[in-house]
Short mmCIF file of C-alpha atoms and ligand atoms in Angstrom, two decimals:
data_model
loop_
_atom_site.label_atom_id
_atom_site.label_comp_id
_atom_site.label_asym_id
_atom_site.label_seq_id
_atom_site.Cartn_x
_atom_site.Cartn_y
_atom_site.Cartn_z
CA MET J 108 0.47 174.43 196.86
CA SER J 109 2.74 172.22 198.94
CA ALA J 110 6.41 172.09 198.49
CA GLN J 111 6.21 168.45 197.14
CA SER J 112 3.66 169.25 194.55
CA ALA J 113 5.65 172.30 193.27
CA LYS J 114 8.34 169.82 192.33
CA LEU J 115 6.07 167.32 190.39
CA PRO J 116 7.32 166.50 186.74
CA SER J 117 4.66 167.35 184.17
CA PHE J 118 2.42 164.60 182.88
CA ASP J 119 3.74 163.01 179.83
CA PRO J 120 1.12 161.36 177.64
CA ALA J 121 3.84 158.99 176.09
CA ASP J 122 4.81 157.84 179.54
CA PRO J 123 1.89 158.57 182.07
CA LEU J 124 3.37 156.57 184.93
CA GLY J 125 7.00 157.85 184.57
CA ILE J 126 8.37 154.36 183.69
CA ASP J 127 11.43 155.88 182.06
CA ASP J 128 12.56 156.92 185.59
CA LEU J 129 13.16 153.27 186.08
CA LEU J 130 15.50 153.04 183.26
CA GLY J 131 19.28 153.69 183.26
CA PRO J 132 21.28 155.52 180.64
CA GLU J 133 22.35 152.46 178.85
CA ASP J 134 18.79 151.24 178.76
CA LEU J 135 17.77 154.46 177.32
CA ALA J 136 20.54 154.40 174.83
CA VAL J 137 19.64 150.74 173.54
CA ARG J 138 16.10 151.81 173.26
CA GLY J 139 17.04 155.04 171.30
CA THR J 140 19.26 153.10 168.89
CA VAL J 141 16.71 150.32 168.02
CA ARG J 142 14.03 153.01 167.78
CA SER J 143 15.83 155.01 165.37
CA TRP J 144 16.93 151.88 163.28
CA ALA J 145 13.26 150.69 163.14
CA ALA J 146 12.26 154.20 162.24
CA ASP J 147 14.78 154.41 159.34
CA ARG J 148 14.89 150.85 158.08
CA VAL J 149 11.54 149.38 158.62
CA LEU J 150 8.67 152.04 159.11
CA PRO J 151 8.88 153.55 155.65
CA HIS J 152 8.63 150.25 153.85
CA ILE J 153 6.61 147.97 156.02
CA ALA J 154 3.10 148.60 154.71
CA GLU J 155 4.42 147.63 151.11
CA TRP J 156 6.28 144.62 152.47
CA TYR J 157 3.05 143.54 154.50
CA GLU J 158 0.87 144.03 151.36
CA ARG J 159 3.20 142.12 149.26
CA GLY J 160 3.59 139.22 151.84
CA GLU J 161 7.36 139.51 151.68
CA LEU J 162 10.26 140.61 153.76
CA PRO J 163 12.57 141.55 151.06
CA GLY J 164 16.30 142.15 151.94
CA ILE J 165 15.94 139.87 155.06
CA ARG J 166 19.49 138.98 154.94
CA GLU J 167 20.78 142.65 155.03
CA LEU J 168 18.25 143.47 157.64
CA ALA J 169 19.62 140.60 159.75
CA ARG J 170 23.17 141.90 159.17
CA GLU J 171 22.19 145.33 160.30
CA LEU J 172 20.38 144.01 163.36
CA GLY J 173 23.57 141.88 164.08
CA SER J 174 25.66 145.09 164.01
CA LEU J 175 23.24 146.71 166.31
CA GLY J 176 24.01 143.77 168.82
CA ALA J 177 20.15 142.67 168.69
CA LEU J 178 20.75 139.10 167.85
CA GLY J 179 21.36 136.78 170.88
CA MET J 180 21.45 140.30 172.63
CA SER J 181 21.21 138.99 176.30
CA LEU J 182 23.73 136.03 175.62
CA THR J 183 27.29 136.30 176.65
CA GLY J 184 30.61 135.56 174.63
CA TYR J 185 30.73 134.43 170.99
CA GLY J 186 30.21 137.83 169.58
CA CYS J 187 26.97 138.43 171.58
CA ALA J 188 26.02 141.79 173.23
CA GLY J 189 25.63 140.61 176.94
CA ALA J 190 22.82 142.97 177.36
CA THR J 191 20.74 142.80 180.41
CA ALA J 192 17.18 141.34 180.03
CA VAL J 193 15.50 144.77 180.41
CA GLN J 194 17.60 146.06 177.65
CA TYR J 195 16.67 143.03 175.51
CA GLY J 196 13.02 143.63 176.21
CA LEU J 197 13.36 147.41 175.45
CA ALA J 198 14.86 146.32 172.09
CA CYS J 199 11.89 143.85 171.41
CA LEU J 200 9.36 146.54 172.19
CA GLU J 201 10.95 148.94 169.69
CA LEU J 202 11.17 146.14 166.94
CA GLU J 203 7.61 145.20 167.50
CA ALA J 204 6.41 148.70 167.52
CA ALA J 205 7.58 148.68 163.85
CA ASP J 206 6.23 145.13 162.92
CA SER J 207 5.98 141.75 164.80
CA GLY J 208 7.52 140.18 161.78
CA ILE J 209 10.85 142.08 162.53
CA ARG J 210 10.62 141.15 166.35
CA SER J 211 9.88 137.61 165.30
CA LEU J 212 13.05 137.48 163.14
CA VAL J 213 15.09 138.55 166.06
CA SER J 214 13.30 136.45 168.74
CA VAL J 215 13.74 133.38 166.69
CA GLN J 216 17.34 133.90 165.95
CA GLY J 217 18.33 134.89 169.38
CA SER J 218 15.98 133.45 171.84
CA LEU J 219 15.42 130.15 170.16
CA ALA J 220 18.15 129.17 167.80
CA MET J 221 21.16 130.90 169.25
CA TYR J 222 19.88 130.46 172.76
CA ALA J 223 19.57 126.58 172.15
CA ILE J 224 23.05 126.22 170.97
CA TRP J 225 24.35 128.61 173.78
CA ARG J 226 22.52 126.86 176.54
CA PHE J 227 22.82 123.32 175.35
CA GLY J 228 25.44 123.03 172.74
CA SER J 229 29.03 121.70 172.91
CA GLU J 230 31.82 124.32 172.72
CA GLU J 231 32.66 123.29 169.13
CA GLN J 232 28.90 123.94 168.19
CA LYS J 233 29.16 127.34 170.03
CA GLN J 234 32.51 128.35 168.24
CA ARG J 235 30.96 127.23 164.86
CA TRP J 236 27.73 128.80 164.83
CA LEU J 237 27.20 131.58 167.38
CA PRO J 238 29.54 134.31 166.11
CA GLY J 239 28.22 134.15 162.61
CA MET J 240 24.51 134.20 164.03
CA ALA J 241 25.30 137.18 166.38
CA ALA J 242 26.65 139.12 163.38
CA GLY J 243 23.58 138.18 161.23
CA GLU J 244 25.72 136.43 158.66
CA THR J 245 23.85 133.26 159.38
CA ILE J 246 20.16 133.18 160.01
CA GLY J 247 18.91 130.33 162.28
CA CYS J 248 15.38 128.71 162.87
CA PHE J 249 13.92 126.53 165.47
CA GLY J 250 11.84 123.52 164.59
CA LEU J 251 9.48 122.25 167.18
CA THR J 252 5.91 122.28 166.00
CA GLU J 253 4.64 119.75 163.44
CA PRO J 254 1.51 119.56 161.44
CA ASP J 255 -0.20 117.20 164.09
CA HIS J 256 1.69 118.45 167.08
CA GLY J 257 1.45 121.97 168.09
CA SER J 258 0.50 122.83 171.80
CA ASP J 259 1.33 119.30 172.60
CA PRO J 260 4.88 118.63 171.09
CA ALA J 261 5.50 115.61 173.41
CA GLY J 262 4.05 113.34 170.65
CA MET J 263 6.18 114.70 167.86
CA ARG J 264 6.83 112.30 164.93
CA THR J 265 10.17 113.62 163.92
CA HIS J 266 12.67 111.09 164.72
CA ALA J 267 16.43 110.64 164.70
CA LYS J 268 18.09 107.23 164.45
CA LYS J 269 21.66 106.19 165.11
CA ASP J 270 23.26 104.52 162.16
CA GLY J 271 26.86 103.65 163.05
CA ALA J 272 28.33 106.97 164.48
CA ASP J 273 25.75 109.00 162.53
CA TRP J 274 22.37 110.21 163.00
CA VAL J 275 19.53 109.93 160.49
CA LEU J 276 16.85 112.54 160.86
CA THR J 277 13.42 112.20 159.20
CA GLY J 278 10.03 114.16 159.82
CA ARG J 279 8.22 117.38 159.10
CA LYS J 280 8.14 120.69 160.99
CA MET J 281 5.35 123.41 160.31
CA TRP J 282 5.04 126.96 160.77
CA ILE J 283 8.81 127.55 161.21
CA THR J 284 9.78 131.29 161.30
CA ASN J 285 12.99 132.05 159.21
CA GLY J 286 12.95 128.40 157.83
CA SER J 287 13.51 129.15 154.12
CA VAL J 288 16.24 131.71 154.69
CA ALA J 289 17.96 129.89 157.55
CA GLY J 290 21.49 128.50 157.13
CA VAL J 291 21.18 126.39 160.33
CA ALA J 292 17.99 124.76 161.83
CA VAL J 293 17.77 123.61 165.47
CA VAL J 294 15.42 120.82 165.09
CA TRP J 295 13.81 118.56 167.96
CA ALA J 296 13.14 115.02 167.31
CA GLN J 297 12.36 111.75 169.18
CA THR J 298 15.34 109.48 169.84
CA ASP J 299 15.65 106.22 171.73
CA GLU J 300 16.98 108.33 174.48
CA GLY J 301 14.01 110.84 174.51
CA ILE J 302 13.52 114.20 172.71
CA ARG J 303 16.78 115.61 171.59
CA GLY J 304 17.95 118.85 169.72
CA PHE J 305 19.80 118.67 166.49
CA VAL J 306 22.03 121.47 164.83
CA VAL J 307 21.19 120.81 161.19
CA PRO J 308 23.03 122.94 158.37
CA THR J 309 20.20 123.58 155.89
CA ASP J 310 22.44 122.62 152.84
CA SER J 311 22.44 119.04 154.19
CA PRO J 312 21.07 116.35 151.67
CA GLY J 313 17.62 115.59 152.22
CA PHE J 314 16.70 118.89 154.05
CA SER J 315 14.24 121.40 152.49
CA ALA J 316 12.18 124.38 153.75
CA PRO J 317 9.42 125.24 151.46
CA GLU J 318 7.86 128.73 152.36
CA ILE J 319 4.28 128.97 153.57
CA HIS J 320 2.24 131.41 151.63
CA HIS J 321 -1.36 132.77 151.87
CA LYS J 322 -1.01 134.03 155.46
CA TRP J 323 -3.17 137.01 156.81
CA SER J 324 -0.81 137.56 159.61
CA LEU J 325 2.86 138.15 160.04
CA ARG J 326 3.06 138.75 156.39
CA ALA J 327 6.33 140.56 156.61
CA SER J 328 7.95 137.35 158.03
CA VAL J 329 9.32 134.22 156.45
CA THR J 330 7.37 131.28 157.64
CA SER J 331 8.21 127.68 156.27
CA GLU J 332 7.78 123.99 156.60
CA LEU J 333 10.97 121.86 157.36
CA VAL J 334 11.01 118.74 155.50
CA MET J 335 13.70 116.14 156.49
CA ASP J 336 14.06 113.10 154.38
CA GLU J 337 16.83 110.77 156.03
CA VAL J 338 19.09 113.72 156.72
CA ARG J 339 22.34 112.25 157.74
CA LEU J 340 24.01 114.10 160.49
CA PRO J 341 27.45 113.42 162.25
CA ALA J 342 27.36 112.25 165.79
CA ASP J 343 28.43 115.76 167.04
CA ALA J 344 25.26 117.37 165.55
CA VAL J 345 23.21 116.49 168.62
CA LEU J 346 23.07 119.09 171.48
CA PRO J 347 24.88 117.14 174.07
CA ASP J 348 23.48 118.99 177.25
CA VAL J 349 19.88 118.30 177.33
CA VAL J 350 17.45 115.28 176.87
CA GLY J 351 13.64 115.70 177.03
CA LEU J 352 11.03 118.44 176.31
CA LYS J 353 12.64 120.70 179.01
CA GLY J 354 15.10 121.48 176.28
CA PRO J 355 12.67 123.29 173.78
CA LEU J 356 10.53 124.53 176.66
CA SER J 357 13.30 126.46 178.34
CA CYS J 358 14.25 128.15 174.86
CA LEU J 359 10.58 128.98 174.49
CA SER J 360 10.48 130.61 177.92
CA HIS J 361 13.38 132.99 176.71
CA ALA J 362 11.39 133.76 173.53
CA ARG J 363 8.08 134.43 175.43
CA TYR J 364 9.84 136.76 177.71
CA GLY J 365 10.68 138.91 174.65
CA ILE J 366 7.04 138.84 173.57
CA VAL J 367 5.84 140.12 176.76
CA TRP J 368 7.80 143.33 175.99
CA GLY J 369 7.17 143.07 172.10
CA SER J 370 3.38 143.02 172.19
CA MET J 371 3.43 146.30 174.10
CA GLY J 372 5.35 147.78 171.10
CA ALA J 373 2.57 146.85 168.79
CA ALA J 374 0.03 148.15 171.28
CA ARG J 375 1.99 151.38 171.78
CA ALA J 376 2.16 152.01 167.90
CA SER J 377 -1.57 151.47 167.65
CA PHE J 378 -2.43 153.51 170.59
CA GLU J 379 -0.31 156.49 169.38
CA ALA J 380 -2.11 156.40 165.93
CA ALA J 381 -5.50 156.44 167.57
CA LEU J 382 -4.52 159.23 170.05
CA ASP J 383 -3.18 161.39 167.09
CA TYR J 384 -6.32 160.68 164.94
CA ALA J 385 -8.60 161.49 167.87
CA LYS J 386 -7.20 164.78 168.11
CA SER J 387 -7.37 165.71 164.70
CA ARG J 388 -10.29 164.08 163.27
CA GLU J 389 -13.55 166.28 163.52
CA GLN J 390 -17.09 164.97 163.53
CA PHE J 391 -20.33 166.83 164.88
CA GLY J 392 -18.11 170.05 164.93
CA LYS J 393 -15.28 169.06 167.19
CA PRO J 394 -12.37 166.59 167.52
CA ILE J 395 -13.65 163.04 168.29
CA GLY J 396 -11.04 163.02 171.10
CA GLY J 397 -13.28 165.55 172.82
CA PHE J 398 -16.16 163.10 173.06
CA GLN J 399 -16.38 161.21 176.35
CA LEU J 400 -16.85 157.78 174.75
CA THR J 401 -13.55 158.27 172.92
CA GLN J 402 -11.71 159.46 175.97
CA ALA J 403 -12.83 156.41 177.88
CA LYS J 404 -11.42 154.19 175.17
CA LEU J 405 -8.21 156.23 175.24
CA ALA J 406 -7.95 156.15 178.98
CA ASP J 407 -8.52 152.45 179.13
CA MET J 408 -5.97 151.70 176.43
CA ALA J 409 -3.39 153.86 178.26
CA VAL J 410 -3.92 152.15 181.55
CA GLU J 411 -3.61 148.63 179.83
CA LEU J 412 -0.54 149.72 177.81
CA HIS J 413 1.53 151.13 180.61
CA LYS J 414 0.44 148.35 183.22
CA GLY J 415 1.66 145.93 180.55
CA ILE J 416 5.00 147.77 180.27
CA LEU J 417 5.48 147.96 183.93
CA LEU J 418 4.68 144.24 184.03
CA ALA J 419 7.34 143.62 181.44
CA HIS J 420 9.94 145.60 183.28
CA HIS J 421 9.20 143.84 186.54
CA LEU J 422 9.68 140.45 184.75
CA GLY J 423 12.88 141.87 183.23
CA LEU J 424 14.30 142.74 186.76
CA ARG J 425 13.48 139.30 188.06
CA MET J 426 15.25 137.79 185.01
CA ASP J 427 18.22 139.96 185.55
CA ALA J 428 18.30 138.78 189.19
CA GLY J 429 17.98 135.10 188.15
CA ARG J 430 14.51 135.01 189.81
CA LEU J 431 11.93 134.79 186.95
CA ARG J 432 9.93 131.49 186.97
CA PRO J 433 8.33 130.08 183.74
CA GLU J 434 4.79 130.63 185.39
CA GLN J 435 5.65 134.29 185.73
CA ILE J 436 6.63 134.34 182.03
CA SER J 437 3.28 132.77 181.25
CA PHE J 438 1.52 135.47 183.28
CA GLY J 439 3.17 138.18 181.21
CA LYS J 440 2.56 136.65 177.92
CA LEU J 441 -0.98 135.87 178.71
CA ASN J 442 -1.74 139.42 179.84
CA ASN J 443 0.24 141.47 177.43
CA VAL J 444 -0.54 139.78 174.24
CA ARG J 445 -4.34 139.66 175.13
CA GLU J 446 -4.38 143.36 176.12
CA ALA J 447 -2.31 144.41 173.08
CA ILE J 448 -4.69 142.72 170.71
CA GLU J 449 -7.55 144.56 172.49
CA ILE J 450 -5.76 147.85 172.34
CA CYS J 451 -5.35 147.40 168.48
CA ARG J 452 -8.87 146.59 167.89
CA THR J 453 -10.22 149.56 170.03
CA SER J 454 -7.64 151.75 168.36
CA ARG J 455 -9.19 150.57 165.08
CA THR J 456 -12.64 151.68 166.16
CA ILE J 457 -11.28 155.33 166.87
CA LEU J 458 -9.78 155.44 163.30
CA GLY J 459 -13.20 154.43 161.75
CA ALA J 460 -13.00 153.48 157.98
CA ASN J 461 -9.34 154.65 157.91
CA GLY J 462 -8.68 152.00 160.69
CA ILE J 463 -8.72 149.28 157.99
CA SER J 464 -6.24 150.92 155.81
CA LEU J 465 -2.61 149.89 155.57
CA GLU J 466 -1.95 153.90 155.58
CA TYR J 467 -2.24 153.41 159.30
CA PRO J 468 -0.34 150.70 161.46
CA VAL J 469 -3.34 149.38 163.58
CA MET J 470 -4.91 146.49 161.28
CA ARG J 471 -1.47 145.30 160.48
CA HIS J 472 -0.48 145.00 164.22
CA ALA J 473 -3.98 143.59 164.98
CA THR J 474 -3.59 140.70 162.47
CA ASN J 475 0.05 140.24 163.50
CA LEU J 476 -0.82 139.80 167.06
CA GLU J 477 -3.38 136.92 166.06
CA SER J 478 0.01 134.83 165.40
CA VAL J 479 1.64 136.16 168.56
CA LEU J 480 -1.47 135.21 170.60
CA THR J 481 -1.04 131.65 169.26
CA TYR J 482 2.70 130.97 168.78
CA GLU J 483 5.13 130.50 171.91
CA GLY J 484 2.12 128.82 173.70
CA THR J 485 -1.44 129.71 173.04
CA VAL J 486 -3.56 131.87 175.56
CA GLU J 487 -5.14 128.44 176.62
CA MET J 488 -1.67 126.93 177.35
CA HIS J 489 -0.69 129.84 179.48
CA GLN J 490 -3.95 129.70 181.48
CA LEU J 491 -3.33 126.14 182.04
CA VAL J 492 0.09 126.84 183.16
CA LEU J 493 -1.33 129.40 185.71
CA GLY J 494 -4.17 127.39 186.66
CA LYS J 495 -1.84 124.30 187.46
CA ALA J 496 0.42 126.51 189.50
CA LEU J 497 -2.50 128.12 191.33
CA THR J 498 -4.32 124.92 192.07
CA GLY J 499 -1.78 122.23 192.09
CA LEU J 500 -4.00 120.41 189.56
CA ASP J 501 -2.85 119.49 186.03
CA ALA J 502 -5.74 120.14 183.52
CA PHE J 503 -3.58 119.71 180.43
CA ARG J 504 -5.09 116.43 179.55
C1 FAD L 753 3.45 132.92 162.21
C2 FAD L 753 3.76 131.66 163.12
C3 FAD L 753 5.02 131.43 163.26
C4 FAD L 753 5.48 130.41 164.09
N1 FAD L 753 6.81 130.04 164.21
C5 FAD L 753 7.23 128.83 164.89
C6 FAD L 753 8.55 128.55 164.85
O1 FAD L 753 9.44 129.24 164.52
N2 FAD L 753 8.90 127.42 165.49
C7 FAD L 753 7.92 126.36 165.96
O2 FAD L 753 8.38 125.34 166.48
N3 FAD L 753 6.53 126.86 165.80
C8 FAD L 753 6.06 127.99 165.30
N4 FAD L 753 4.87 128.16 165.28
C9 FAD L 753 3.92 127.42 165.61
C10 FAD L 753 3.24 127.55 166.95
O3 FAD L 753 3.96 127.56 168.07
C11 FAD L 753 1.83 126.80 167.19
O4 FAD L 753 0.84 127.27 166.16
C12 FAD L 753 1.52 126.78 168.56
O5 FAD L 753 2.22 126.24 169.48
C13 FAD L 753 -0.02 126.11 168.52
O6 FAD L 753 -0.08 124.93 167.90
P1 FAD L 753 -1.11 124.61 166.84
O7 FAD L 753 -1.27 125.78 165.79
O8 FAD L 753 -0.91 123.28 166.21
O9 FAD L 753 -2.54 124.48 167.56
P2 FAD L 753 -3.14 123.37 168.34
O10 FAD L 753 -2.25 122.91 169.51
O11 FAD L 753 -3.80 122.38 167.50
O12 FAD L 753 -4.29 124.13 169.17
C14 FAD L 753 -5.63 124.72 168.68
C15 FAD L 753 -6.42 125.17 169.71
O13 FAD L 753 -6.65 124.24 170.72
C16 FAD L 753 -6.38 124.73 171.99
N5 FAD L 753 -5.88 123.64 172.98
C17 FAD L 753 -5.06 122.65 172.53
N6 FAD L 753 -4.92 121.92 173.76
C18 FAD L 753 -5.67 122.23 174.60
C19 FAD L 753 -6.06 121.87 175.98
N7 FAD L 753 -5.38 120.77 176.60
N8 FAD L 753 -7.04 122.56 176.68
C20 FAD L 753 -7.40 123.66 176.02
N9 FAD L 753 -7.28 124.10 174.86
C21 FAD L 753 -6.36 123.46 174.04
C22 FAD L 753 -5.11 125.70 171.61
O14 FAD L 753 -5.00 126.49 172.76
C23 FAD L 753 -5.63 126.41 170.41
O15 FAD L 753 -6.60 127.33 170.85
C24 FAD L 753 4.46 129.57 164.57
C25 FAD L 753 3.15 129.73 164.22
C26 FAD L 753 2.78 130.75 163.59
C27 FAD L 753 1.33 131.10 163.48
#
C-alpha cells in the first residue's frame, strides 16, 4: 500500500465525490441550520399538506424562514443576511429536499420579489418593503406570466397608463406563486415607455388574487391568479431603475440559480429513499440492492446527483466571483432539473408499488419537479438559450 493510499478518506455514500471538502465552516453551518429546520418544521407534516393541497401556517413558516435569514439571503442591507451565493444554494438544496413548495416560497420571496426591489427599486421602496420581507412579515409575489403569454412574455397584455401623476394598472397574471398570501406584488406591465415593473400593495382597490386549485404538482404551495382592474398607483410605485424585459429576466436568472441547487435536493431525498429501500426490501431471497440491475440504477443516480451538485457549486463560485453568465445558469437549470426528475422516476421503480405512496417522498418530488421543469423557463427555452449561444443563431421564433 502506498503512503498516499494509506491516508485516503473512507468512501461516504452520502458524499461519494467528497464535495463537502469544498465547503467552509460557514457553508456547513448554514446547511446544517436549514436542514434541521426543514426536518423539524416541514418533513413531519409535508405528506399531509401535500395530500390536502395546502400550505397551512404559511405566514408562520415565512416568519421562521425570515429569522433563519433565508429570505433574500444573498442580498445585502435592509435586514438581509448577505450570504454567499453558495450558501444560498445550499439552503435551497436543503429546503427542496423537504419539498419544492417550500423552496418555491423562498425563491419567489427572495430571488424574485425582493431581488426586483433591491436591484431596481428606489431607496424609498427598499426601505419600505425589504426589511419586512426579509423578516417574513410581508410575503411577496412576482407577476410576469399571463394566461396567453408564458415563455414569450414580451407580448404581455397587462398595461399601465399614466393618469396625471398616477399610474392605472389593468390586466391578469397567471400561475403566480404566493399570490393569494402576498402583501406586495411586483407586477410587470406594458407602458408607453416599454415594459416596467410596479410595486403593488395587494390591498390596493381593484387588486385581487384568487387561488388556483386542482393542481397535481406543487400542492403544498400557494399558486394564484392576479387580477388588476384599474388599480390606481402613485407615481413612485414604478421600479425606477429598469425599462424592458431585461428587468424581469435578470430576476429570473437569480431564481433559476437557486433551482440549479434546489432540484438536487429533491433528487437527493428520492435517491436516499431508494437506497434505504434497496438495502432492506428482499425479493428472491435477498435485498433487491444486491441485484445488478438495481445497483446499475443506484450507481447511475449517484453519478448524476453528485455531478449536479458539483455543477451547482461551480456556478455558485462563479456567481460569488461576479462571473456567472445567464447562459451558464440555463446550462445548470436544464441539466439539473432534467436529471432530478429522472432520479425521482428511477427511485420510484426501486420502491415498486410503495413508490406511489405518500408514505415515501419520491412521487411527491417527481410531481413537484414537473412544475420546476416548466417554471423559470421551460427545458425548451433553456435549450434555445444554449443553442443560440453555441451557434450564434436565434431559433426562438
Ligand atoms: C406551479 C407554478 C408556479 C409558477 N409561479 C410563477 C410565478 O410566481 N410568477 C410567474 O410569473 N410565473 C409563474 N409560473 C409560470 C411559469 O413561469 C410558466 O408556466 C412558464 O414560463 C411556461 O409558460 P406556459 O406555461 O404559458 O407555457 P408555454 O409558453 O405556452 O409553453 C408550452 C410549451 O411550448 C414550448 N414552447 C414555447 N415556445 C417555444 C419555442 N419557441 N420553441 C420550442 N418550444 C416552445 C414550451 O417550452 C412548452 O413546452 C408558475 C408555473 C407553475 C406551474
